[in-house]
Coordinates of C-alpha atoms in Angstrom, one line a residue:
Chain H
M1 CA 24.2 17.4 -4.2
S2 CA 22.9 16.9 -7.7
A3 CA 19.6 15.1 -8.3
P4 CA 21.0 12.1 -10.1
V5 CA 23.5 11.4 -7.2
I6 CA 20.6 11.7 -4.7
L7 CA 18.5 9.3 -6.8
A8 CA 21.4 6.9 -7.0
L9 CA 21.9 7.0 -3.3
M10 CA 18.2 6.5 -2.6
T11 CA 18.1 3.5 -4.9
F12 CA 21.3 2.1 -3.4
C13 CA 19.9 2.4 0.1
F14 CA 16.7 0.7 -0.9
L15 CA 18.4 -2.2 -2.6
F16 CA 21.2 -2.6 -0.1
F17 CA 18.9 -2.6 2.9
G18 CA 16.3 -4.7 1.0
Y19 CA 18.8 -7.4 0.1
L20 CA 20.3 -7.3 3.5
G21 CA 16.9 -8.3 4.9
V22 CA 15.1 -5.1 5.9
P23 CA 11.4 -5.5 5.0
V24 CA 10.5 -3.9 1.7
P25 CA 8.4 -1.0 3.0
F26 CA 11.1 0.0 5.6
S27 CA 13.9 -0.3 3.1
L28 CA 11.9 1.9 0.6
L29 CA 11.3 4.4 3.3
A30 CA 14.9 4.4 4.5
G31 CA 16.0 5.2 0.9
V32 CA 13.3 7.9 0.7
F33 CA 14.3 9.5 4.0
V34 CA 18.0 9.6 3.0
G35 CA 17.0 11.2 -0.3
A36 CA 14.7 13.7 1.3
M37 CA 17.3 14.8 3.8
L38 CA 19.8 15.4 1.0
A39 CA 17.3 17.1 -1.2
D40 CA 16.0 19.3 1.6
V41 CA 12.5 17.9 1.4
S42 CA 10.5 17.9 4.6
L43 CA 10.2 14.5 6.1
A44 CA 6.7 15.3 7.2
A45 CA 5.9 15.7 3.5
I46 CA 7.2 12.2 2.9
I47 CA 5.0 10.8 5.6
Q48 CA 2.1 12.6 3.9
K49 CA 3.0 10.8 0.6
V50 CA 2.9 7.4 2.4
F51 CA -0.6 8.3 3.6
D52 CA -1.7 9.6 0.2
G53 CA -0.5 6.3 -1.4
V54 CA -3.0 4.2 0.5
D55 CA -5.8 6.7 0.8
S56 CA -7.5 5.6 -2.4
E57 CA -10.9 4.1 -2.8
A58 CA -9.8 1.9 -5.7
L59 CA -7.3 0.1 -3.5
L60 CA -10.1 -0.9 -1.2
A61 CA -10.7 -3.8 -3.7
I62 CA -7.4 -5.5 -2.6
P63 CA -8.5 -6.7 0.8
F64 CA -11.7 -8.1 -0.6
F65 CA -9.9 -10.1 -3.3
L66 CA -7.4 -11.3 -0.7
L67 CA -10.2 -12.2 1.6
V68 CA -11.8 -14.2 -1.2
G69 CA -8.6 -16.1 -1.7
E70 CA -8.1 -16.6 2.1
L71 CA -11.6 -17.9 2.7
M72 CA -11.4 -20.2 -0.4
S73 CA -8.1 -21.7 0.8
S74 CA -8.9 -22.1 4.5
A75 CA -12.4 -23.4 3.9
N76 CA -10.7 -26.2 1.8
V77 CA -13.1 -25.8 -1.2
V78 CA -10.2 -25.5 -3.7
V79 CA -10.0 -29.3 -3.8
R80 CA -13.3 -29.3 -5.7
I81 CA -11.8 -27.1 -8.4
A82 CA -8.7 -29.3 -8.5
N83 CA -11.0 -32.4 -9.1
L84 CA -12.8 -30.6 -11.9
S85 CA -9.4 -29.8 -13.5
V86 CA -8.3 -33.4 -13.2
S87 CA -11.5 -34.6 -14.9
L88 CA -11.1 -32.0 -17.7
V89 CA -7.4 -32.4 -18.6
G90 CA -6.0 -35.2 -16.4
H91 CA -6.0 -37.6 -19.4
I92 CA -3.9 -35.2 -21.6
R93 CA -0.2 -35.9 -22.0
G94 CA 1.5 -34.3 -19.1
G95 CA -1.2 -35.3 -16.6
L96 CA -0.9 -33.4 -13.4
S97 CA 1.2 -30.6 -15.0
Q98 CA -1.8 -29.9 -17.3
V99 CA -4.0 -30.0 -14.2
V100 CA -1.8 -27.4 -12.5
V101 CA -2.3 -25.0 -15.4
V102 CA -6.1 -25.4 -15.7
F103 CA -6.4 -25.2 -11.9
S104 CA -4.5 -22.0 -11.9
M105 CA -6.7 -20.6 -14.7
F106 CA -9.8 -21.3 -12.5
F107 CA -8.3 -20.2 -9.2
S108 CA -6.7 -17.0 -10.6
E109 CA -10.1 -15.8 -11.4
M110 CA -11.0 -15.9 -7.7
S111 CA -7.9 -14.9 -5.8
G112 CA -6.2 -12.3 -8.1
S113 CA -3.0 -12.9 -6.2
T114 CA 0.0 -14.8 -7.6
T115 CA 1.3 -15.6 -4.1
A116 CA -2.0 -17.0 -3.0
D117 CA -2.1 -19.1 -6.1
V118 CA 1.4 -20.5 -5.6
A119 CA 0.7 -21.3 -2.0
V120 CA -2.6 -23.1 -2.7
M121 CA -1.3 -25.1 -5.7
S122 CA 1.9 -26.2 -4.0
R123 CA -0.1 -27.5 -1.1
A124 CA -2.9 -29.1 -3.1
L125 CA -0.9 -30.5 -6.1
G126 CA 2.8 -30.5 -5.1
G127 CA 2.5 -33.7 -3.0
P128 CA 0.5 -35.7 -5.6
M129 CA 2.9 -34.6 -8.4
K130 CA 5.9 -35.8 -6.3
R131 CA 4.2 -39.1 -5.7
E132 CA 3.6 -39.5 -9.4
G133 CA 7.3 -39.0 -10.0
Y134 CA 7.6 -35.5 -11.4
S135 CA 10.9 -33.9 -10.5
P136 CA 10.6 -31.3 -7.7
A137 CA 12.4 -28.7 -9.9
F138 CA 9.8 -29.1 -12.7
I139 CA 6.9 -29.0 -10.1
A140 CA 8.2 -25.7 -8.7
A141 CA 8.7 -24.3 -12.2
I142 CA 5.3 -25.2 -13.6
I143 CA 3.4 -24.1 -10.4
A144 CA 5.3 -20.8 -10.3
S145 CA 4.8 -20.2 -14.1
A146 CA 1.1 -21.1 -13.9
S147 CA 0.4 -18.9 -10.9
T148 CA 1.6 -15.8 -12.8
I149 CA -1.7 -15.9 -14.7
A150 CA -3.3 -14.4 -11.6
A151 CA -1.4 -11.2 -12.2
L152 CA -3.2 -10.8 -15.6
V153 CA -6.7 -12.1 -15.4
P154 CA -9.4 -10.5 -13.3
P155 CA -9.5 -9.8 -10.3
S156 CA -5.7 -9.2 -10.6
I157 CA -4.5 -7.2 -7.7
T158 CA -1.6 -5.9 -9.8
A159 CA -4.2 -4.5 -12.3
V160 CA -6.1 -2.9 -9.4
V161 CA -2.9 -1.1 -8.2
Y162 CA -2.0 -0.1 -11.8
G163 CA -5.5 1.3 -12.5
A164 CA -5.7 3.1 -9.1
V165 CA -2.2 4.7 -9.4
G166 CA -2.2 5.3 -13.1
N167 CA -5.8 6.5 -13.4
V168 CA -6.5 3.8 -15.9
S169 CA -9.8 1.9 -16.0
I170 CA -9.4 -1.2 -13.7
A171 CA -12.3 -2.9 -15.5
G172 CA -10.5 -2.2 -18.8
L173 CA -7.3 -3.7 -17.5
F174 CA -9.2 -6.8 -16.2
M175 CA -10.7 -7.4 -19.7
A176 CA -7.5 -6.7 -21.6
G177 CA -5.6 -9.1 -19.3
V178 CA -7.8 -12.0 -20.4
V179 CA -6.0 -12.6 -23.8
P180 CA -2.4 -12.6 -22.5
G181 CA -3.5 -14.6 -19.4
F182 CA -5.2 -17.1 -21.6
M183 CA -2.2 -17.2 -23.9
I184 CA 0.1 -18.0 -21.0
G185 CA -2.2 -20.8 -19.9
I186 CA -2.5 -22.3 -23.3
G187 CA 1.2 -21.8 -23.9
L188 CA 2.1 -23.7 -20.7
M189 CA -0.3 -26.5 -21.6
I190 CA 1.4 -26.8 -25.1
Y191 CA 4.8 -26.8 -23.4
C192 CA 3.8 -29.5 -21.0
Y193 CA 2.3 -31.6 -23.8
F194 CA 5.4 -31.5 -26.0
F195 CA 8.3 -30.8 -23.7
G196 CA 7.3 -31.6 -20.2
P197 CA 7.3 -35.0 -18.4
T198 CA 4.7 -37.4 -19.7
G199 CA 3.1 -38.1 -16.4
F200 CA 0.7 -40.9 -15.6
T201 CA -1.7 -41.6 -18.4
K202 CA -5.3 -41.6 -17.0
P203 CA -8.3 -42.6 -18.9
R204 CA -10.4 -39.7 -20.3
A205 CA -13.1 -38.9 -17.8
P206 CA -16.6 -39.7 -19.1
L207 CA -18.9 -36.8 -19.6
R208 CA -21.0 -37.8 -16.6
Q209 CA -17.9 -37.6 -14.3
I210 CA -17.0 -34.2 -15.7
A211 CA -20.6 -33.0 -15.1
F212 CA -20.4 -34.4 -11.6
A213 CA -17.1 -32.6 -10.9
A214 CA -18.5 -29.4 -12.4
A215 CA -21.6 -29.6 -10.2
D216 CA -19.4 -30.2 -7.2
A217 CA -17.4 -27.1 -8.0
A218 CA -20.3 -25.0 -9.1
L219 CA -20.7 -22.9 -6.0
P220 CA -17.0 -21.8 -5.8
L221 CA -17.0 -21.3 -9.6
M222 CA -19.8 -18.7 -9.2
I223 CA -17.2 -16.4 -7.7
P224 CA -15.6 -15.4 -11.1
V225 CA -19.1 -15.1 -12.5
I226 CA -20.0 -12.7 -9.7
L227 CA -16.7 -10.7 -10.0
L228 CA -16.7 -10.5 -13.8
G229 CA -20.4 -10.4 -14.3
G230 CA -20.9 -7.6 -11.8
I231 CA -18.1 -5.5 -13.2
L232 CA -19.0 -6.1 -16.8
T233 CA -22.6 -5.3 -16.5
G234 CA -21.7 -2.1 -14.6
W235 CA -23.6 -3.3 -11.5
F236 CA -20.6 -3.2 -9.3
T237 CA -17.2 -1.4 -9.1
P238 CA -14.3 -3.9 -8.5
T239 CA -14.5 -3.1 -4.8
E240 CA -18.2 -3.8 -4.6
A241 CA -17.8 -7.0 -6.7
G242 CA -15.2 -8.1 -4.1
V243 CA -17.6 -7.5 -1.3
V244 CA -20.4 -9.5 -3.0
A245 CA -18.0 -12.4 -3.6
V246 CA -17.0 -12.4 0.1
C247 CA -20.7 -12.4 1.1
W248 CA -21.3 -15.3 -1.4
I249 CA -18.5 -17.4 0.2
I250 CA -19.6 -16.6 3.8
L251 CA -23.3 -17.0 3.3
V252 CA -23.5 -19.7 0.6
V253 CA -20.3 -21.5 -0.2
I254 CA -19.0 -22.3 3.3
P255 CA -22.4 -23.2 4.8
A256 CA -23.1 -25.5 1.9
L257 CA -19.7 -27.1 1.4
N258 CA -17.8 -26.9 4.7
R259 CA -20.2 -26.0 7.5
G260 CA -17.5 -26.9 10.1
H261 CA -15.5 -24.0 8.9
I262 CA -18.1 -21.3 9.9
R263 CA -16.6 -21.0 13.4
K264 CA -13.2 -20.3 11.9
I265 CA -14.4 -17.3 9.8
P266 CA -13.4 -14.8 12.5
Y267 CA -9.8 -16.2 12.3
D268 CA -9.9 -15.8 8.5
F269 CA -10.8 -12.1 8.9
C270 CA -8.0 -11.6 11.4
L271 CA -5.5 -13.2 9.0
A272 CA -6.9 -11.3 6.0
G273 CA -6.7 -8.0 8.0
L274 CA -3.0 -8.7 8.5
I275 CA -2.3 -10.0 5.0
F276 CA -3.8 -7.2 3.1
S277 CA -1.9 -4.6 5.1
L278 CA 1.4 -6.0 3.8
P279 CA 1.1 -5.0 0.1
L280 CA -0.7 -1.8 1.1
I281 CA 1.9 -0.4 3.4
T282 CA 4.4 -1.3 0.6
I283 CA 2.2 0.7 -1.8
G284 CA 2.4 3.7 0.6
A285 CA 6.2 3.5 0.9
A286 CA 6.6 3.0 -2.9
N287 CA 4.3 6.1 -3.4
A288 CA 6.7 8.2 -1.4
F289 CA 9.7 6.7 -3.4
G290 CA 7.9 7.4 -6.7
W291 CA 7.1 10.9 -5.6
M292 CA 10.8 11.6 -4.9
L293 CA 11.8 10.0 -8.2
A294 CA 9.4 12.5 -9.9
Y295 CA 10.4 15.4 -7.7
L296 CA 14.1 14.9 -8.6
R297 CA 13.1 14.6 -12.3
G298 CA 14.4 11.0 -12.5
A299 CA 11.3 9.9 -14.4
S300 CA 11.6 12.6 -17.0
Y301 CA 15.4 11.8 -17.3
I302 CA 14.7 8.1 -18.1
A303 CA 11.8 9.1 -20.4
D304 CA 14.0 11.5 -22.3
V305 CA 16.6 8.7 -22.8
I306 CA 13.8 6.3 -24.0
V307 CA 12.2 8.9 -26.3
S308 CA 15.7 9.8 -27.8
I309 CA 16.1 6.2 -28.8
A310 CA 12.5 5.3 -29.8
G311 CA 11.2 8.6 -31.0
N312 CA 7.4 8.4 -31.0
D313 CA 7.3 4.8 -32.2
P314 CA 4.8 3.1 -29.7
H315 CA 6.1 -0.4 -30.3
L316 CA 9.7 0.6 -29.7
I317 CA 8.8 2.6 -26.6
M318 CA 6.9 -0.5 -25.3
L319 CA 9.8 -2.8 -26.1
L320 CA 12.2 -0.5 -24.2
M321 CA 9.8 -0.3 -21.3
V322 CA 9.6 -4.1 -21.3
L323 CA 13.4 -4.3 -21.2
L324 CA 13.5 -1.7 -18.4
F325 CA 10.7 -3.5 -16.4
T326 CA 12.3 -6.9 -17.0
V327 CA 15.5 -5.6 -15.3
V328 CA 13.7 -3.7 -12.6
G329 CA 11.2 -6.6 -12.0
D330 CA 14.2 -8.9 -11.4
F331 CA 14.9 -7.0 -8.3
I332 CA 11.7 -5.4 -7.1
E333 CA 8.1 -6.7 -6.8
P334 CA 5.4 -5.7 -9.3
V335 CA 3.4 -3.5 -6.9
P336 CA 6.2 -1.1 -5.8
T337 CA 7.6 -1.2 -9.3
I338 CA 4.3 0.1 -10.8
I339 CA 4.0 2.8 -8.2
I340 CA 7.6 4.0 -8.3
F341 CA 7.7 4.1 -12.2
M342 CA 4.1 5.4 -12.8
P343 CA 5.3 9.0 -13.6
L344 CA 7.6 7.5 -16.2
V345 CA 5.0 5.2 -17.6
N346 CA 2.5 8.1 -18.0
T347 CA 5.1 10.3 -19.8
L348 CA 5.9 7.5 -22.2
T349 CA 2.3 6.5 -22.8
E350 CA 1.6 10.1 -23.8
A351 CA 4.8 10.4 -25.9
G352 CA 3.9 7.3 -27.9
G353 CA 0.2 8.0 -28.1
I354 CA -0.3 4.5 -26.6
N355 CA -3.6 3.5 -25.1
G356 CA -3.3 3.5 -21.3
V357 CA -4.9 0.1 -20.9
H358 CA -2.6 -1.4 -23.6
M359 CA 0.5 -0.1 -21.9
G360 CA -0.8 -1.3 -18.6
V361 CA -1.4 -4.9 -19.8
V362 CA 2.0 -5.0 -21.5
L363 CA 3.8 -3.9 -18.3
I364 CA 1.7 -6.2 -16.1
A365 CA 2.6 -9.2 -18.3
T366 CA 6.3 -8.1 -18.1
L367 CA 6.1 -7.9 -14.3
A368 CA 4.4 -11.3 -14.1
F369 CA 7.3 -12.7 -16.1
G370 CA 9.7 -11.0 -13.5
L371 CA 8.1 -13.2 -10.9
I372 CA 9.9 -16.3 -12.2
T373 CA 13.2 -14.7 -13.3
P374 CA 16.4 -14.5 -11.2
P375 CA 17.6 -13.1 -8.9
Y376 CA 14.3 -12.2 -7.2
G377 CA 11.6 -14.3 -8.9
L378 CA 9.2 -14.1 -5.9
V379 CA 6.8 -16.9 -6.9
L380 CA 9.5 -19.2 -8.1
L381 CA 11.2 -18.6 -4.8
M382 CA 8.0 -19.4 -3.0
A383 CA 7.3 -22.5 -5.1
S384 CA 10.8 -23.9 -4.6
K385 CA 10.4 -23.4 -0.9
F386 CA 7.0 -25.1 -0.7
V387 CA 8.1 -28.0 -3.0
G388 CA 11.4 -28.4 -1.2
V389 CA 13.9 -27.8 -4.0
S390 CA 16.8 -25.4 -4.4
F391 CA 15.9 -22.1 -6.2
A392 CA 18.8 -22.8 -8.7
K393 CA 17.3 -26.2 -9.8
A394 CA 13.8 -24.7 -10.1
L395 CA 15.2 -21.9 -12.1
R396 CA 16.9 -24.3 -14.5
A397 CA 13.6 -26.1 -15.0
A398 CA 11.8 -22.8 -15.6
L399 CA 14.2 -21.5 -18.2
P400 CA 12.6 -23.2 -21.3
I401 CA 9.2 -22.0 -20.1
Y402 CA 10.3 -18.3 -20.5
V403 CA 9.6 -18.7 -24.2
V404 CA 5.9 -18.8 -23.4
F405 CA 6.1 -15.5 -21.7
L406 CA 8.3 -13.8 -24.3
V407 CA 5.9 -14.9 -27.1
T408 CA 2.9 -13.6 -25.0
I409 CA 4.6 -10.2 -24.3
T410 CA 5.6 -9.7 -27.9
F411 CA 2.1 -10.6 -29.1
T412 CA 0.6 -8.2 -26.5
I413 CA 2.8 -5.4 -27.8
Y414 CA 2.3 -5.9 -31.5
F415 CA -1.4 -6.9 -31.6
P416 CA -3.2 -4.2 -29.5
K417 CA -6.4 -4.8 -31.5
V418 CA -6.6 -8.4 -30.3
V419 CA -5.7 -7.5 -26.7
L420 CA -8.1 -4.6 -26.5
W421 CA -10.9 -6.3 -28.5
L422 CA -12.6 -7.5 -25.3
P423 CA -12.7 -4.2 -23.3
K424 CA -13.6 -2.3 -26.5
H425 CA -16.7 -4.4 -27.0
V426 CA -17.7 -5.0 -23.4
I427 CA -16.8 -1.6 -21.7
P428 CA -15.9 0.8 -24.6
E429 CA -15.4 3.7 -22.2
S430 CA -12.6 1.8 -20.5
V431 CA -10.3 2.1 -23.5
G432 CA -11.1 5.7 -24.3
C433 CA -14.1 5.2 -26.6
F434 CA -17.0 7.7 -26.3
K435 CA -20.6 7.6 -27.4
A436 CA -21.2 8.8 -30.9
P437 CA -23.1 12.1 -31.0
G438 CA -26.0 10.3 -32.9
G439 CA -26.5 8.1 -29.9
T440 CA -25.7 4.8 -31.8
G441 CA -22.4 3.1 -31.2
Y442 CA -19.1 4.4 -30.0
I443 CA -16.2 6.3 -31.5
C444 CA -12.9 4.8 -30.5
P445 CA -9.4 6.1 -30.8
N446 CA -7.1 4.1 -33.2
Chain F
M1 CA -5.5 -24.4 20.8
S2 CA -8.3 -21.8 20.8
T3 CA -8.8 -19.5 17.8
A4 CA -7.5 -16.5 19.9
D5 CA -4.3 -18.5 20.8
Q6 CA -3.7 -19.3 17.2
L7 CA -3.4 -15.6 16.5
I8 CA 0.0 -15.5 18.3
L9 CA 2.6 -16.8 15.9
Q10 CA 5.0 -19.3 17.4
R11 CA 7.7 -18.7 14.8
H12 CA 10.7 -16.7 16.0
R13 CA 9.6 -17.4 19.6
H14 CA 13.1 -16.7 20.8
L15 CA 12.8 -13.1 19.6
K16 CA 9.6 -12.4 21.6
W17 CA 8.7 -11.6 25.1
R18 CA 5.8 -13.6 26.4
S19 CA 4.6 -10.5 28.2
L20 CA 3.9 -8.9 24.8
D21 CA 1.9 -11.8 23.4
W22 CA -1.4 -10.2 24.5
L23 CA -0.6 -7.2 22.4
E24 CA 0.0 -9.3 19.3
Q25 CA -3.3 -11.1 20.0
L26 CA -5.1 -7.8 20.6
L27 CA -3.7 -6.2 17.4
M28 CA -4.6 -9.3 15.4
I29 CA -8.2 -9.2 16.7
L30 CA -8.2 -5.5 15.9
C31 CA -7.1 -6.3 12.3
G32 CA -10.0 -8.7 12.0
L33 CA -12.5 -6.3 13.5
L34 CA -11.3 -3.5 11.2
C35 CA -11.4 -5.8 8.2
F36 CA -14.9 -7.0 9.2
G37 CA -15.9 -3.4 9.8
F38 CA -15.0 -2.0 6.4
S39 CA -16.5 -5.1 4.8
L40 CA -19.7 -4.3 6.6
S41 CA -19.6 -0.6 5.8
V42 CA -19.0 -1.2 2.0
T43 CA -21.9 -3.7 2.1
A44 CA -24.1 -1.2 3.8
D45 CA -23.0 1.5 1.3
I46 CA -24.0 -0.8 -1.6
V47 CA -27.4 -1.6 0.0
T48 CA -28.2 2.0 0.9
R49 CA -27.3 3.3 -2.6
T50 CA -29.3 0.5 -4.3
I51 CA -32.4 1.3 -2.3
G52 CA -32.0 5.0 -3.2
H53 CA -31.1 6.3 0.3
P54 CA -27.3 6.5 0.3
W55 CA -25.7 7.2 3.7
L56 CA -22.7 9.4 2.7
W57 CA -20.9 9.0 6.0
L58 CA -20.4 5.3 5.3
Q59 CA -17.6 6.1 2.9
E60 CA -15.9 8.1 5.6
V61 CA -16.2 5.2 8.0
T62 CA -14.9 2.8 5.4
S63 CA -11.8 4.9 4.6
T64 CA -11.1 5.4 8.4
L65 CA -11.3 1.6 9.1
F66 CA -9.3 0.9 6.0
I67 CA -6.4 3.2 6.9
Y68 CA -6.3 2.1 10.5
A69 CA -6.2 -1.6 9.4
I70 CA -3.2 -0.9 7.1
F71 CA -1.1 0.8 9.7
I72 CA -2.1 -1.6 12.6
G73 CA -1.5 -4.5 10.3
A74 CA 2.0 -3.1 9.4
A75 CA 2.8 -2.8 13.1
V76 CA 1.8 -6.4 14.1
A77 CA 3.5 -7.8 10.9
T78 CA 6.7 -6.4 12.3
R79 CA 6.4 -8.6 15.4
R80 CA 5.5 -11.6 13.3
N81 CA 8.2 -10.9 10.7
D82 CA 5.4 -11.2 8.1
H83 CA 6.4 -8.2 5.9
L84 CA 7.4 -8.5 2.3
Y85 CA 11.1 -9.1 1.9
L86 CA 13.4 -8.8 -1.1
T87 CA 15.5 -11.6 0.2
A88 CA 16.7 -13.0 3.5
I89 CA 20.4 -13.1 3.1
S90 CA 20.8 -13.0 6.9
E91 CA 19.0 -16.3 7.4
A92 CA 21.8 -18.1 5.5
M93 CA 24.4 -16.6 7.9
H94 CA 25.5 -17.9 11.3
G95 CA 27.5 -16.5 14.2
T96 CA 28.8 -13.0 14.4
P97 CA 28.1 -12.0 10.8
R98 CA 24.4 -13.0 11.4
L99 CA 24.3 -11.0 14.6
V100 CA 25.8 -7.9 12.9
V101 CA 23.4 -8.0 9.9
E102 CA 20.3 -8.7 12.1
I103 CA 21.3 -5.7 14.3
I104 CA 21.7 -3.4 11.3
I105 CA 18.3 -4.6 10.0
R106 CA 16.6 -3.7 13.3
V107 CA 18.4 -0.4 13.6
V108 CA 17.2 0.6 10.1
V109 CA 13.6 -0.3 11.0
L110 CA 14.0 1.5 14.3
G111 CA 15.1 4.6 12.4
V112 CA 12.1 4.5 10.0
A113 CA 9.8 3.9 13.0
G114 CA 11.3 7.0 14.7
C115 CA 10.5 9.1 11.6
L116 CA 7.0 7.7 11.5
I117 CA 6.5 8.8 15.1
R118 CA 8.1 12.2 14.9
Y119 CA 6.9 13.4 11.5
G120 CA 3.7 11.4 11.7
Y121 CA 2.9 13.4 14.9
Q122 CA 3.7 16.7 13.1
N123 CA 1.2 15.7 10.4
Y124 CA -1.3 14.7 13.1
L125 CA -1.1 18.2 14.7
R126 CA -1.4 19.9 11.3
G127 CA -4.4 17.6 10.6
F128 CA -6.6 19.6 13.0
G129 CA -6.7 22.4 10.4
S130 CA -8.3 20.2 7.7
F131 CA -11.7 18.6 7.9
R132 CA -13.3 15.5 6.3
L133 CA -16.6 15.7 4.5
P134 CA -19.5 15.3 5.2
S135 CA -18.9 14.8 9.0
G136 CA -16.5 17.7 9.5
T137 CA -14.1 15.5 11.6
P138 CA -10.5 16.8 11.7
I139 CA -8.3 14.8 9.3
A140 CA -6.0 14.4 12.3
S141 CA -8.3 11.5 13.3
L142 CA -6.9 9.6 10.4
Y143 CA -3.3 10.8 10.7
A144 CA -3.3 9.7 14.4
V145 CA -2.7 6.1 13.4
I146 CA 0.7 6.8 11.8
P147 CA 2.6 7.8 15.0
L148 CA 0.7 5.0 16.8
S149 CA 1.9 2.5 14.2
G150 CA 5.4 3.9 14.5
I151 CA 5.4 3.4 18.3
L152 CA 4.2 -0.2 18.0
I153 CA 6.8 -0.9 15.2
A154 CA 9.6 0.6 17.5
L155 CA 8.4 -1.5 20.4
F156 CA 8.4 -4.7 18.5
T157 CA 11.8 -3.9 16.9
I158 CA 13.3 -3.2 20.3
E159 CA 11.8 -6.5 21.6
Q160 CA 13.5 -8.4 18.8
L161 CA 16.8 -6.5 19.2
V162 CA 17.0 -7.2 22.9
N163 CA 16.0 -10.8 22.6
G164 CA 18.2 -11.4 19.5
I165 CA 21.3 -10.0 21.3
A166 CA 20.5 -12.0 24.4
N167 CA 19.4 -15.3 22.8
G168 CA 21.0 -15.1 19.4
F169 CA 19.0 -14.6 16.2
D170 CA 19.9 -18.0 14.8
H171 CA 17.4 -20.6 16.1
P172 CA 16.0 -23.7 14.4
E173 CA 12.4 -23.1 13.5
P174 CA 9.5 -25.6 13.4
P175 CA 8.3 -26.5 9.9
D176 CA 5.8 -24.1 8.4
D177 CA 2.2 -25.1 9.0
D178 CA 0.8 -26.5 5.8
G179 CA -2.6 -25.2 6.5
P180 CA -6.0 -26.8 5.9
I181 CA -5.6 -27.6 2.2
V182 CA -5.9 -31.4 1.6
P183 CA -3.6 -32.6 -1.1
L184 CA -5.5 -33.8 -4.2
D185 CA -6.3 -37.5 -4.3
T186 CA -5.4 -38.5 -7.9
R187 CA -6.2 -42.1 -8.8
I188 CA -3.3 -43.6 -10.6
V189 CA -4.4 -45.9 -13.3
G190 CA -1.5 -45.9 -15.8
R191 CA 2.2 -46.2 -15.8
A192 CA 4.7 -43.4 -15.3
E193 CA 6.8 -42.5 -18.4
L194 CA 8.9 -39.8 -16.8

């Protein structure tokens, strides 16, 4: 049987079983096993690929970031961040929808997980928004859209996976994700201001109240400082920064702000131990799928098609990749997508002479967009479930918000200098710069 | 309800044998211990490196606990139906179509679990020929968790299959627990203009 037919069968099995209701890692593996049997590949080799997919030190950061999110949510310290957000932007037109966006910009820098974000925001802000008369469809749409920021800004788990699998600097991806993440946040606030529901008008919080709210949220807000500061100063790797953040929460935040929660910490560890295994076993299965895709030369076939259209034009290559990932991201989650298509991404990054970090941040932004597009916009699905509105209604409310994402992705493609400015100045090595022979400054590729 | 009891998920109760609840509880506790263990070993790794006396074996301990946590977590997630799903078409179905789809789903999972057991065991046996550094432990010690995870996944899938056929897969579920997050208290001082 020819390689394209085997690949088509593998993909069909994965999508058919997946949409039937088989869990993602098992549907991926079912597809891979079918492909391996037809391609005469040893199934023991496939199991080995599953193991290799998770046996990576860089992936060790994921459980710690998830643990940070779990501890923050269950210890109920997120309300303090929500209060700070209200005092900062609650008076702006749009009211609580502005609060949702600002809250997400804060919380994303702690959890790194879009699903954690959407769960926390729906529970903390969904009810109050309903009481203030916002339509459930709009609530689901704005919460889902805002939570995608977590995929871009540090400590994004998607960036950790991309960096670990693609051999790209994770710290570089974290830094480069700040501009598009910030753009989505500001874009959503502008959208809410001009086109969203007006909301209740609240008086502007006096400076003293803002200062009080900031002081109240100071301990949890140290977490992004620890994560970012540790990584940027080179003191910690992302994994170590995650550990230090966990220690900070357990030893300082919870005892100081919610002492009663201390006895529940073992439960949080049990839950975190379960939760982190879910994306990781999917990573293992997706690694086997990606390996089969590369083995059957599927990646190079797609790369040839893209290069035949785009030549070596980096912008066109990235635009076509965005198109491909938008379609793929509509059906598959970001993490398996990244792993399955990494051989293709690497080939095209080389063909277009594109900076690995730049390509990474463009694709992560595209996959973040895929989280709110049909038919499988995971976070929009979650938000509509939490808020209690049909997915179709939430989708209709989210449609105009897509403009914010399309503008951000286009900007990220065409203005690499702006996107890479931060990593280039903070961690030059992360974007391929190297120290000048004279010892002063860095030499960076164009 | 004690913390240990909370570890047994009450959702999809009709698909579970009470006699296996202890196993779910044990595996959840194991997940927590493994998670705590590698958190501790990474912390110790940072501390020992910072003071200039790195314990190299700590990285080996970390990776062992990490790998075991992933595969044990994947197994217990099967019983709790906590895995990532593309969609849940079956949940919108009722009667015979639902029964057929649910059986197909479990048969596919069972097939994959069978492969994890058989070929994972082959890898485990081969793993005695390779060794981890610096301890020199056979890499089979890591591969052992794959067939073990396969056995647990198969066990939990058979449990769901038998109970689903006997009791039906379609049962009303209690509403999801909203967790401890307190909704924000926003003081309303103006008029809505929605």
